Short mmCIF file of C-alpha atoms in Angstrom, two decimals:
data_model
loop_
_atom_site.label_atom_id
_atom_site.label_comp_id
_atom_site.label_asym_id
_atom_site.label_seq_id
_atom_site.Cartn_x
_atom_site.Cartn_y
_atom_site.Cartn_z
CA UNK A 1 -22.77 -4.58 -13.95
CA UNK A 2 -20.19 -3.12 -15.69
CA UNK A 3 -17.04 -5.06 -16.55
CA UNK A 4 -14.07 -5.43 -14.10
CA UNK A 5 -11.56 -2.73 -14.95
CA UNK A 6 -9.73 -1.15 -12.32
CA UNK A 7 -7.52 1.83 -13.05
CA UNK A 8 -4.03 1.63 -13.43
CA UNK A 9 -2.53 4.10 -10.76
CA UNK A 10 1.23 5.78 -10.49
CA UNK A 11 2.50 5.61 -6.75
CA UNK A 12 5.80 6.52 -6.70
CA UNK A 13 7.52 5.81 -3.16
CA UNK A 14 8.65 8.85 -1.12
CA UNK A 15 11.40 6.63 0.43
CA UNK A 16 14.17 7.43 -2.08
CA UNK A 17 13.61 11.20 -1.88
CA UNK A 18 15.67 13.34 -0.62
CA UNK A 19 13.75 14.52 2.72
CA UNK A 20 15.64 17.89 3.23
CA UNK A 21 13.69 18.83 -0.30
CA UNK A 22 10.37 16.77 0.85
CA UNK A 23 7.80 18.67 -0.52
CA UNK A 24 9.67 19.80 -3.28
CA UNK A 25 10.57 16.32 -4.38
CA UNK A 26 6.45 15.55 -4.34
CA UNK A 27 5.70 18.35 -5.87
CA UNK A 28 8.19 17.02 -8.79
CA UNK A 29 6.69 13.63 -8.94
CA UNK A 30 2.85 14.67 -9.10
CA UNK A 31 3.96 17.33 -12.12
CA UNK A 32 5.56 14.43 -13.69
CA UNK A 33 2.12 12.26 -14.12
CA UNK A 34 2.14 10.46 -10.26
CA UNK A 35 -1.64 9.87 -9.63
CA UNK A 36 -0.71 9.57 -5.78
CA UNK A 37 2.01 9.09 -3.38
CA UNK A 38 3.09 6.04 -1.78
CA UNK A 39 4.33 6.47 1.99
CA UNK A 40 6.48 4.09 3.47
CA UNK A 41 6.55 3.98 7.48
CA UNK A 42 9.19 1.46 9.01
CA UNK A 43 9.86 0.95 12.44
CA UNK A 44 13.01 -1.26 12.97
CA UNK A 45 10.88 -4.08 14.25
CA UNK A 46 9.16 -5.24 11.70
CA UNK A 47 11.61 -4.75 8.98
CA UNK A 48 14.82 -3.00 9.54
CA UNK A 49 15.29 0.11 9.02
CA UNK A 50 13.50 3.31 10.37
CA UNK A 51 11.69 5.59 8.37
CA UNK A 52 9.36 8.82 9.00
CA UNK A 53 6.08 8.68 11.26
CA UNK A 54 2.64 10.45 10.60
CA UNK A 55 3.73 13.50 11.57
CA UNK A 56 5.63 14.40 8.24
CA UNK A 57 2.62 12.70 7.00
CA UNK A 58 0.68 15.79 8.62
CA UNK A 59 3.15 17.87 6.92
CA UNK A 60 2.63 16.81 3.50
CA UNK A 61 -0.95 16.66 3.06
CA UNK A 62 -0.95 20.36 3.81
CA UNK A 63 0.98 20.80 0.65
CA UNK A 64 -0.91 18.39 -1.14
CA UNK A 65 -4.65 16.93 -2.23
CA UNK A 66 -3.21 13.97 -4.38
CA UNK A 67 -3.95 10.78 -2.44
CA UNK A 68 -1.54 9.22 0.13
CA UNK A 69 -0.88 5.66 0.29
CA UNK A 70 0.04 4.71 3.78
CA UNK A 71 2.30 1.64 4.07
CA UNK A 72 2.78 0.58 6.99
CA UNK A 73 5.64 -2.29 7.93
CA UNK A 74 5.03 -1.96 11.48
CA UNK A 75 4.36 -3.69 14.54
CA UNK A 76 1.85 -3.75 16.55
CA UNK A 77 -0.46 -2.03 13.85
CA UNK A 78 -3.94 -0.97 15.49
CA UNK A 79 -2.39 2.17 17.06
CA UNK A 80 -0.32 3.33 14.34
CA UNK A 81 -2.75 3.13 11.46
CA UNK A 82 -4.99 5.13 13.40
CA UNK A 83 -2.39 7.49 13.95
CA UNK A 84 -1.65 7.73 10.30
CA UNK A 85 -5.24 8.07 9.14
CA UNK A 86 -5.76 11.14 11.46
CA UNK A 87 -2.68 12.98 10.10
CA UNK A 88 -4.52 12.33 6.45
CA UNK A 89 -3.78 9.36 4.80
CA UNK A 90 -6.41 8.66 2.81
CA UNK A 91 -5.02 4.59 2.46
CA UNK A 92 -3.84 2.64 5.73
CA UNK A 93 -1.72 -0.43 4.16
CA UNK A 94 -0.91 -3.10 6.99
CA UNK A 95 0.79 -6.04 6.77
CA UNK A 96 -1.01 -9.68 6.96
CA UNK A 97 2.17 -10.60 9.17
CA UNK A 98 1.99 -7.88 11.37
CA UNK A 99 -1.21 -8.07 13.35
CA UNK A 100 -2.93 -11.19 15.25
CA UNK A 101 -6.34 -9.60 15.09
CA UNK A 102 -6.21 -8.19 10.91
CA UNK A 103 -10.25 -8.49 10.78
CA UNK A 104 -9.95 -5.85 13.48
CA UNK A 105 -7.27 -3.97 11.97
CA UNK A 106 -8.77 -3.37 9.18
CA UNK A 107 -12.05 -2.45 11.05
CA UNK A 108 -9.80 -0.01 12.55
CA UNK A 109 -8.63 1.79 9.84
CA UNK A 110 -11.40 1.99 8.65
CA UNK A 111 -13.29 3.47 11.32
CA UNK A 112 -10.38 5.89 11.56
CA UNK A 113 -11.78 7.54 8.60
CA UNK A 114 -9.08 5.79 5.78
CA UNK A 115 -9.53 2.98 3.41
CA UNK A 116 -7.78 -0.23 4.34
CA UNK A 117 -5.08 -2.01 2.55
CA UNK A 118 -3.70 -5.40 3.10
CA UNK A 119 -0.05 -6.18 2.14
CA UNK A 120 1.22 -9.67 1.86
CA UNK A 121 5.04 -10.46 1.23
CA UNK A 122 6.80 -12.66 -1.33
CA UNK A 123 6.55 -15.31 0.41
CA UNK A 124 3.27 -15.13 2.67
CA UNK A 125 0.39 -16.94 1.08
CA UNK A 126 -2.57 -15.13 0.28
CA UNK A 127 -5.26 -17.81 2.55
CA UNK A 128 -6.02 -14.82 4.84
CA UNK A 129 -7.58 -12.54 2.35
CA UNK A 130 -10.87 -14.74 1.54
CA UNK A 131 -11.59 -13.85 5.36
CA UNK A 132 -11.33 -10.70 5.32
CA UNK A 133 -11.98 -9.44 1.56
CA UNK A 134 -15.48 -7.33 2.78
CA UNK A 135 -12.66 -5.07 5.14
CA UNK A 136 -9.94 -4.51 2.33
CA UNK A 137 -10.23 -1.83 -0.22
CA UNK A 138 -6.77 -2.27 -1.40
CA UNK A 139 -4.31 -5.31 -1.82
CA UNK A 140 -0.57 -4.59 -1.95
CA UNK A 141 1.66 -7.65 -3.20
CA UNK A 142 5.19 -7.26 -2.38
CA UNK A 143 7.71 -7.89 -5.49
CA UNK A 144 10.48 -7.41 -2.74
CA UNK A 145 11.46 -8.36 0.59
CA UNK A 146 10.26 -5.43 2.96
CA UNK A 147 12.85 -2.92 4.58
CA UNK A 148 14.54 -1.32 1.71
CA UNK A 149 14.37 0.68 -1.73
CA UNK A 150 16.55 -0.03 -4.64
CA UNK A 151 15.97 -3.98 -4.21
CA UNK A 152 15.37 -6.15 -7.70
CA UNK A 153 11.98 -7.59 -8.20
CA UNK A 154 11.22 -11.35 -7.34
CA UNK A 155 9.71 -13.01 -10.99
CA UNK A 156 7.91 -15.18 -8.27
CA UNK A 157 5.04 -12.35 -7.41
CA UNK A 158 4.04 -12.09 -11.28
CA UNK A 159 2.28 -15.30 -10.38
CA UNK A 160 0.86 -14.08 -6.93
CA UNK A 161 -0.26 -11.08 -9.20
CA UNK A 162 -2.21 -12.79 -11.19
CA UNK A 163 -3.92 -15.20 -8.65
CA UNK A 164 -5.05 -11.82 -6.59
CA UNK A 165 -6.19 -10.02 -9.95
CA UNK A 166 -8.48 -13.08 -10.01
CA UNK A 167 -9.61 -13.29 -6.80
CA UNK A 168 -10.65 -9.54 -7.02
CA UNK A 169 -12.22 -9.54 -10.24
CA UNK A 170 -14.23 -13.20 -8.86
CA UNK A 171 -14.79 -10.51 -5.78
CA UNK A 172 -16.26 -7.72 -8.06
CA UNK A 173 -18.81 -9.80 -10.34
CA UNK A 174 -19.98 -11.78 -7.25
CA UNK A 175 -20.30 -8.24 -4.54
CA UNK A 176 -19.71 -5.15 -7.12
CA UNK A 177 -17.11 -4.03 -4.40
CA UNK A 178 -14.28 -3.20 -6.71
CA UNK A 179 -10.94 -3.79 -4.41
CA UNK A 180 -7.57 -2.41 -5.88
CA UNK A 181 -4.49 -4.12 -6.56
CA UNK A 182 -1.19 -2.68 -6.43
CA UNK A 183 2.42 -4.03 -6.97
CA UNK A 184 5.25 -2.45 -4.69
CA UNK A 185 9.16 -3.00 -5.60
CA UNK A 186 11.52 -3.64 -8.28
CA UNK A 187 9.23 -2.07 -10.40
CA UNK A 188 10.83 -0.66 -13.69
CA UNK A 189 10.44 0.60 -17.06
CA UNK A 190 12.10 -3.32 -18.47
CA UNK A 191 9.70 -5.17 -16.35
CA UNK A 192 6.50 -2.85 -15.37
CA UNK A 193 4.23 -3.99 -18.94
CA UNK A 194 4.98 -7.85 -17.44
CA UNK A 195 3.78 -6.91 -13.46
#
């Protein structure tokens, strides 16, 4: 089997962009070396603010064959990730806080015809994802709190980081399922070689 070595991957957030210059503002970030695009959907319930819904999802995957990231800090999830997989997402992120049922969730999502992610915050510990490691094709570790853009990164997830890097790679040489990790908030140029 060939040694664990997942690909490092550029995801820069939609959620600062300017949205009257969407598309545009996509385009700019995919010329500038973005592999994909990350896509935050809020709903005011589970964090709090609002953000934009599947349908300018839709929208931008007409302009667009880079992959979408769809991260989802909603509640309740089933419904919505399904939603956001038909409009062409081709990752459903969900929250480990925001669904009772997450081995169905991410069944779900799945089935839907997307790749499942599984986001845990700061401070949520990361017991749940030894259940449910043969649904998840993606693990997102918050650096921040949820809700906004623009926050500072907690020094706290470097360690979470590296216990899920573990876990995964444990996870690959045991099942060859290769699961990605990615790191969402605070990220910058003085801190991004550390995360």
């Amino acid at each position: 089997m060939a040694s664990y070595n997942p690909p490092v991957i550029i995801a820069p957030s939609i959620l600062s962009a300017d949205f009257s210059e969407l598309g545009n503002e996509v385009d700019s970030v995919l010329r500038a070396g973005a592999d994909w695009i990350h896509f935050d959907a809020m709903d005011n319930h589970f964090v709090p603010n609002l953000t934009i819904g599947p349908g300018v999802l839709k929208c931008l995957r007409k302009r667009t064959t880079a992959p979408i990231d769809a991260h989802l800090m909603v509640e309740p999830t089933d419904a919505i990730a399904t939603l956001f997989a038909q409009a062409g997402a081709d990752y459903v992120t969900v929250h480990a806080e925001a669904t009772r049922h997450l081995d169905r969730t991410l069944s779900v999502i799945r089935q839907s015809g997307a790749k499942s992610g599984l986001a845990f915050n700061p401070a949520t510990p990361l017991d749940t994802l030894k259940y449910v490691i043969d649904k998840v094709d993606m693990v997102l570790i918050m650096s921040v709190n949820p809700g906004f853009g623009g926050q500072s990164f907690i020094p706290s997830s470097l360690r979470k980081i590296a216990a899920v890097r573990d876990f995964l790679e444990n996870h690959y040489y045991a099942t060859g399922h290769e699961v990605l990790l990615q790191v969402d908030g605070g990220i910058n140029p003085q801190n991004v070689d550390r995360v």
